[in-house]
CSV table of C-alpha atoms in Angstrom, one decimal:
chain,number,residue,atom,x,y,z
A,51,MET,CA,0.0,0.0,0.0
A,52,VAL,CA,1.3,3.5,-0.9
A,53,GLY,CA,1.6,5.6,2.2
A,54,SER,CA,3.2,8.8,1.0
A,55,SER,CA,3.3,11.3,-1.9
A,56,HIS,CA,7.0,10.4,-2.3
A,57,GLU,CA,6.2,6.8,-3.2
A,58,ALA,CA,3.2,7.6,-5.3
A,59,LEU,CA,5.0,10.2,-7.5
A,60,HIS,CA,7.5,7.7,-8.8
A,61,ARG,CA,5.5,4.4,-8.5
A,62,ILE,CA,3.0,5.6,-11.0
A,63,PHE,CA,5.7,5.0,-13.6
A,64,GLN,CA,6.2,1.5,-12.4
A,65,LYS,CA,2.4,1.0,-12.9
A,66,ASP,CA,2.5,2.5,-16.4
A,67,PRO,CA,6.1,2.8,-17.8
A,68,ALA,CA,4.7,4.2,-21.1
A,69,LEU,CA,3.6,7.3,-19.2
A,70,LEU,CA,7.2,8.1,-18.6
A,71,THR,CA,7.9,8.0,-22.4
A,72,ARG,CA,4.9,10.3,-23.1
A,73,ALA,CA,6.1,12.7,-20.3
A,74,LEU,CA,9.6,12.9,-21.9
A,75,GLN,CA,8.3,13.4,-25.4
A,76,HIS,CA,5.3,15.6,-24.9
A,77,VAL,CA,5.8,17.4,-21.6
A,78,LEU,CA,9.6,17.8,-21.6
A,79,HIS,CA,9.9,17.8,-25.5
A,80,ILE,CA,12.8,15.4,-25.4
A,81,PRO,CA,13.2,13.3,-28.6
A,82,PHE,CA,13.2,10.1,-26.7
A,83,PRO,CA,12.8,7.0,-29.0
A,84,GLU,CA,9.6,4.9,-28.7
A,85,PRO,CA,10.4,1.8,-26.5
A,86,ARG,CA,9.5,-1.6,-27.7
A,87,GLU,CA,9.3,-2.9,-24.1
A,88,PHE,CA,10.1,-2.0,-20.5
A,89,ALA,CA,11.6,-4.0,-17.7
A,90,ALA,CA,11.7,-3.0,-14.0
A,91,MET,CA,15.2,-3.2,-12.5
A,92,ASN,CA,16.7,-3.5,-9.0
A,93,VAL,CA,16.8,0.0,-7.5
A,94,ASP,CA,19.7,-0.8,-5.2
A,95,LEU,CA,22.9,0.8,-6.4
A,96,THR,CA,25.0,-0.1,-3.4
A,97,GLU,CA,28.6,-0.9,-4.4
A,98,ILE,CA,30.4,-0.8,-1.0
A,99,GLU,CA,28.5,-2.3,1.9
A,100,PRO,CA,28.7,0.6,4.3
A,101,VAL,CA,27.3,3.0,1.7
A,102,GLU,CA,23.8,2.4,0.7
A,103,ARG,CA,22.4,4.2,-2.4
A,104,ARG,CA,19.0,3.5,-3.8
A,105,VAL,CA,17.1,5.2,-6.6
A,106,ASP,CA,13.3,5.6,-6.3
A,107,THR,CA,12.3,3.8,-9.6
A,108,LEU,CA,14.6,2.3,-12.3
A,109,LEU,CA,13.3,1.1,-15.6
A,110,ARG,CA,15.1,-0.3,-18.7
A,111,ALA,CA,13.5,0.8,-22.0
A,112,GLU,CA,14.4,-1.1,-25.1
A,113,THR,CA,14.2,1.0,-28.3
A,114,ASP,CA,15.4,0.8,-31.9
A,115,GLU,CA,18.3,3.0,-30.9
A,116,GLY,CA,19.3,0.7,-28.1
A,117,ALA,CA,18.6,0.4,-24.4
A,118,TYR,CA,18.0,3.3,-21.9
A,119,LEU,CA,18.0,3.2,-18.1
A,120,LEU,CA,15.3,5.6,-16.8
A,121,ILE,CA,15.9,6.8,-13.3
A,122,VAL,CA,12.9,8.4,-11.6
A,123,GLU,CA,13.5,10.4,-8.4
A,124,SER,CA,10.6,11.8,-6.4
A,125,GLN,CA,11.7,15.0,-4.7
A,126,GLY,CA,9.7,16.8,-1.9
A,127,GLN,CA,12.1,19.6,-1.3
A,128,PRO,CA,15.6,20.7,-2.2
A,129,ASP,CA,18.3,18.4,-0.8
A,130,GLU,CA,21.9,19.4,-1.6
A,131,ARG,CA,23.0,15.8,-1.0
A,132,LYS,CA,21.4,14.9,-4.3
A,133,ARG,CA,24.1,17.0,-6.1
A,134,GLY,CA,26.4,14.1,-5.3
A,135,SER,CA,24.0,11.2,-5.5
A,136,TRP,CA,22.5,12.0,-8.9
A,137,PRO,CA,25.9,12.1,-10.8
A,138,TYR,CA,26.8,8.9,-9.0
A,139,TYR,CA,23.6,7.1,-10.1
A,140,LEU,CA,24.2,8.0,-13.7
A,141,SER,CA,27.9,7.1,-13.9
A,142,TYR,CA,27.5,3.9,-11.9
A,143,LEU,CA,24.6,2.7,-14.1
A,144,TYR,CA,26.5,3.5,-17.3
A,145,GLU,CA,29.6,1.7,-16.0
A,146,LYS,CA,27.6,-1.4,-14.9
A,147,PHE,CA,25.2,-1.8,-17.8
A,148,ARG,CA,26.9,0.2,-20.7
A,149,CYS,CA,23.7,1.8,-21.8
A,150,GLU,CA,22.5,5.4,-21.6
A,151,PRO,CA,21.1,6.5,-18.2
A,152,VAL,CA,18.4,9.2,-18.1
A,153,LEU,CA,17.5,11.1,-14.9
A,154,ILE,CA,13.9,12.3,-14.4
A,155,VAL,CA,13.0,14.2,-11.2
A,156,ILE,CA,9.3,14.6,-10.3
A,157,THR,CA,7.9,17.1,-7.7
A,158,GLN,CA,4.7,18.8,-6.6
A,159,ASN,CA,6.6,21.9,-5.6
A,160,SER,CA,7.5,24.7,-8.1
A,161,ALA,CA,10.5,25.9,-6.0
A,162,THR,CA,11.8,22.4,-5.8
A,163,ALA,CA,11.3,22.0,-9.6
A,164,ARG,CA,13.4,25.1,-10.2
A,165,TRP,CA,16.1,23.8,-7.8
A,166,ALA,CA,16.2,20.3,-9.4
A,167,ALA,CA,16.5,21.7,-12.9
A,168,GLU,CA,19.7,23.6,-12.2
A,169,PRO,CA,22.7,21.8,-13.9
A,170,ILE,CA,25.1,20.1,-11.5
A,171,HIS,CA,28.7,21.0,-12.4
A,172,LEU,CA,31.6,19.1,-10.9
A,173,GLY,CA,35.2,20.2,-11.4
A,174,VAL,CA,36.8,23.5,-12.1
A,175,ARG,CA,34.5,26.5,-12.0
A,176,GLY,CA,33.6,27.5,-15.5
A,177,CYS,CA,35.2,24.4,-17.0
A,178,PRO,CA,33.6,21.4,-15.2
A,179,SER,CA,34.7,17.9,-15.8
A,180,LEU,CA,31.2,16.6,-15.4
A,181,THR,CA,27.8,18.3,-15.9
A,182,VAL,CA,24.5,16.6,-15.1
A,183,ARG,CA,21.2,18.1,-16.3
A,184,PRO,CA,18.2,16.5,-14.7
A,185,PHE,CA,14.9,16.4,-16.6
A,186,VAL,CA,12.2,17.8,-14.2
A,187,LEU,CA,8.4,17.1,-14.2
A,188,GLY,CA,6.5,19.5,-11.9
A,189,PRO,CA,3.6,22.0,-11.7
A,190,GLY,CA,5.2,24.2,-14.3
A,191,ASN,CA,5.1,21.7,-17.1
A,192,VAL,CA,2.8,18.8,-16.3
A,193,PRO,CA,-0.4,19.6,-18.1
A,194,VAL,CA,-3.6,20.5,-16.1
A,195,ILE,CA,-6.2,18.0,-17.2
A,196,ALA,CA,-9.5,19.4,-16.1
A,197,ASP,CA,-11.7,18.1,-18.9
A,198,GLN,CA,-13.3,14.6,-18.7
A,199,ARG,CA,-12.8,13.7,-22.3
A,200,GLU,CA,-9.2,14.6,-22.1
A,201,ALA,CA,-8.8,12.6,-18.9
A,202,GLU,CA,-10.4,9.6,-20.6
A,203,ARG,CA,-8.0,9.8,-23.5
A,204,ASP,CA,-5.0,9.3,-21.2
A,205,VAL,CA,-6.0,8.2,-17.7
A,206,PRO,CA,-2.4,7.8,-16.4
A,207,LEU,CA,-1.5,11.3,-17.5
A,208,ALA,CA,-4.7,12.6,-15.8
A,209,VAL,CA,-3.6,10.8,-12.6
A,210,LEU,CA,-0.2,12.5,-12.9
A,211,SER,CA,-1.9,15.8,-13.3
A,212,ALA,CA,-4.0,15.3,-10.2
A,213,MET,CA,-1.0,14.2,-8.2
A,214,THR,CA,1.0,17.3,-9.3
A,215,HIS,CA,-1.7,19.9,-9.2
A,216,GLY,CA,-3.8,18.6,-6.4
A,217,ARG,CA,-3.0,21.5,-4.1
A,218,GLY,CA,-3.7,24.2,-6.7
A,219,PRO,CA,-6.8,26.3,-7.4
A,220,GLN,CA,-8.1,23.9,-10.1
A,221,ALA,CA,-7.9,20.8,-7.9
A,222,ALA,CA,-11.7,20.4,-7.7
A,223,VAL,CA,-12.3,20.2,-11.5
A,224,ILE,CA,-9.2,18.1,-12.0
A,225,LEU,CA,-10.4,15.5,-9.5
A,226,GLU,CA,-13.9,15.5,-10.8
A,227,SER,CA,-12.7,14.9,-14.4
A,228,LEU,CA,-10.4,12.1,-13.2
A,229,ALA,CA,-13.1,10.4,-11.1
A,230,ALA,CA,-15.3,10.2,-14.2
A,231,ALA,CA,-12.4,8.9,-16.3
A,232,LEU,CA,-11.5,6.1,-13.9
A,233,ARG,CA,-14.8,4.5,-14.7
A,234,THR,CA,-13.6,3.8,-18.2
A,235,ILE,CA,-10.6,1.5,-17.2
A,236,ASP,CA,-10.4,-1.8,-15.4
A,237,ALA,CA,-11.2,-1.7,-11.7
A,238,ASP,CA,-7.9,-3.0,-10.4
A,239,SER,CA,-5.8,-0.4,-12.3
A,240,ALA,CA,-8.3,2.3,-11.2
A,241,ALA,CA,-8.0,1.3,-7.5
A,242,VAL,CA,-4.2,1.6,-7.7
A,243,PHE,CA,-4.5,5.1,-9.3
A,244,VAL,CA,-7.0,6.1,-6.6
A,245,GLN,CA,-4.4,5.3,-3.9
A,246,PHE,CA,-1.7,7.2,-5.8
A,247,VAL,CA,-3.8,10.4,-5.9
A,248,ASP,CA,-5.0,10.0,-2.3
A,249,SER,CA,-1.4,9.8,-1.1
A,250,CYS,CA,-0.4,13.0,-3.0
A,251,LEU,CA,-3.2,15.3,-1.8
A,252,ALA,CA,-1.6,17.3,0.9
A,253,ASP,CA,-4.6,19.7,1.1
A,254,ARG,CA,-7.0,18.1,3.6
A,255,GLN,CA,-10.1,19.6,1.8
A,256,ALA,CA,-9.0,18.3,-1.6
A,257,GLN,CA,-8.3,14.9,-0.1
A,258,GLN,CA,-11.7,14.7,1.5
A,259,MET,CA,-13.3,15.8,-1.8
A,260,TRP,CA,-11.4,13.0,-3.5
A,261,ARG,CA,-12.6,10.4,-1.0
A,262,ASP,CA,-16.2,11.6,-1.3
A,263,LEU,CA,-16.0,11.2,-5.1
A,264,MET,CA,-14.6,7.7,-4.7
A,265,THR,CA,-17.4,6.5,-2.4
A,266,ALA,CA,-19.6,6.4,-5.5
A,267,ILE,CA,-17.2,3.9,-7.2
A,268,GLN,CA,-17.8,0.4,-6.1
A,269,TYR,CA,-14.3,-1.0,-6.7
A,270,PHE,CA,-12.8,1.6,-4.4
A,271,TRP,CA,-14.3,-0.1,-1.3
A,272,ARG,CA,-12.5,-3.4,-2.2
A,273,HIS,CA,-9.2,-1.6,-2.0
A,274,PRO,CA,-6.9,-1.4,1.1
A,275,LEU,CA,-7.3,2.4,1.1
A,276,ALA,CA,-11.1,1.9,1.7
A,277,GLU,CA,-10.4,0.2,5.1
A,278,GLN,CA,-8.0,3.1,5.9
A,279,VAL,CA,-10.7,5.6,5.1
A,280,ARG,CA,-13.3,3.7,7.1
A,281,GLU,CA,-10.9,3.4,10.1
A,282,GLU,CA,-10.2,7.2,9.9
A,283,GLY,CA,-14.0,7.8,9.9
A,284,ARG,CA,-14.4,5.6,13.0
A,285,GLU,CA,-11.5,7.4,14.7
A,286,GLU,CA,-13.0,10.8,13.8
A,287,GLY,CA,-16.4,9.6,15.2
A,288,ARG,CA,-14.7,8.6,18.5
A,289,ALA,CA,-12.9,11.9,18.7
A,290,LEU,CA,-16.2,13.8,18.1
A,291,GLU,CA,-18.0,11.8,20.8
A,292,ARG,CA,-15.3,12.6,23.3
A,293,ALA,CA,-15.3,16.3,22.4
A,294,GLN,CA,-19.1,16.4,22.9
A,295,MET,CA,-18.7,14.7,26.3
A,296,ILE,CA,-16.3,17.5,27.4
A,297,LEU,CA,-18.8,20.1,26.3
A,298,ARG,CA,-21.6,18.4,28.1
A,299,ASN,CA,-19.6,18.2,31.3
A,300,LEU,CA,-18.8,21.9,31.2
A,301,ARG,CA,-22.5,22.7,30.4
A,302,TYR,CA,-23.7,20.5,33.3
A,303,ARG,CA,-21.3,22.3,35.6
A,304,ARG,CA,-22.6,25.7,34.3
A,305,ILE,CA,-19.2,26.8,33.0
A,306,ASP,CA,-19.3,29.3,30.2
A,307,VAL,CA,-17.6,28.0,27.0
A,308,PRO,CA,-16.4,30.7,24.6
A,309,ASP,CA,-16.7,30.0,20.9
A,310,SER,CA,-12.9,29.8,20.6
A,311,VAL,CA,-12.7,27.1,23.2
A,312,ARG,CA,-15.6,25.2,21.7
A,313,GLU,CA,-14.0,25.3,18.3
A,314,ARG,CA,-10.7,24.1,19.6
A,315,ILE,CA,-12.3,21.1,21.4
A,316,LEU,CA,-14.4,20.1,18.4
A,317,SER,CA,-11.6,20.4,15.9
A,318,SER,CA,-9.2,18.1,17.8
A,319,SER,CA,-8.7,14.6,16.6
A,320,ASP,CA,-6.0,13.7,19.2
A,321,MET,CA,-7.6,11.1,21.5
A,322,ARG,CA,-4.9,11.5,24.2
A,323,GLU,CA,-5.3,15.3,24.1
A,324,LEU,CA,-9.1,15.0,24.3
A,325,GLY,CA,-8.7,12.5,27.2
A,326,THR,CA,-6.7,15.0,29.1
A,327,TRP,CA,-9.3,17.7,28.5
A,328,LEU,CA,-12.1,15.3,29.5
A,329,ASP,CA,-10.4,14.6,32.9
A,330,ARG,CA,-9.9,18.3,33.5
A,331,SER,CA,-13.5,19.1,32.6
A,332,TYR,CA,-14.6,17.6,35.9
A,333,GLU,CA,-12.3,20.1,37.9
A,334,VAL,CA,-11.7,23.4,36.1
A,335,THR,CA,-13.7,26.5,36.9
A,336,ASP,CA,-12.7,28.3,33.7
A,337,ALA,CA,-13.1,26.6,30.3
A,338,ALA,CA,-9.7,28.0,29.1
A,339,ASP,CA,-8.0,26.1,31.9
A,340,LEU,CA,-8.6,22.9,29.9
A,341,PHE,CA,-5.6,23.8,27.8
A,342,SER,CA,-3.2,25.0,30.5
A,343,GLU,CA,0.2,23.5,30.6
A,344,VAL,CA,1.0,21.4,33.7
A,345,SER,CA,4.5,21.9,34.9
A,346,GLU,CA,6.6,18.8,35.7
A,347,PRO,CA,7.4,18.4,39.4
């Protein structure tokens, strides 16, 4: 089960390797040859035991021009360590397999995309011995697919659009178009794509909208994500019940509850925190004292 946007952003290319070719050709406008076939490869590039190096996704693409190794790196934020890792990946893979390595970085963040696109120069300033130029997929170049018919024509690309632009102003129409398009493909593939999108939606409102849309699709509820959603719903129900108990206690004890205090109680989903407030609700004389810090003896 995919548990983070980092995993989802690169694993979508494991699910549909051809999407990577389309992204290179039509999004990044790189004249990459059409592959005849793809093969997943071991992502472990460790050469000396104490130093572990792993790429996120590694695919081998066989074309009429020869084989290419496609390295996909999911990047959440700038990380200067990659300035050493990425050149190592490329040179190590070329030395080991003697075919051309291609580095693709995917991100949901525009600032990270700009950082990742900067060439990496190693050697004498102005005259480097090695230059690495990553190809970057991000909000600035992945197309916004907000039309149902367009989403149906290329569902994996529509999924990538939702994963990349899910926190933007067009998130609602992108998700609605994708939800309709998912009905046109097989249920198992659609269920995997549902999970990829869910993992990438950092905006809570957008994620809840996505889950509401998915409740209408029967196959979704056979997927492991469905049990997660149901468990989260049960947890939210238990938290709300405890919050309401706190408010009932305060009301019974005729303690005034300001709107700010009521809102804070009802918005909490932390069962331990709510438990502390519940215990205090039997003793406090001012509702604000529910939140007071207790100094350690």
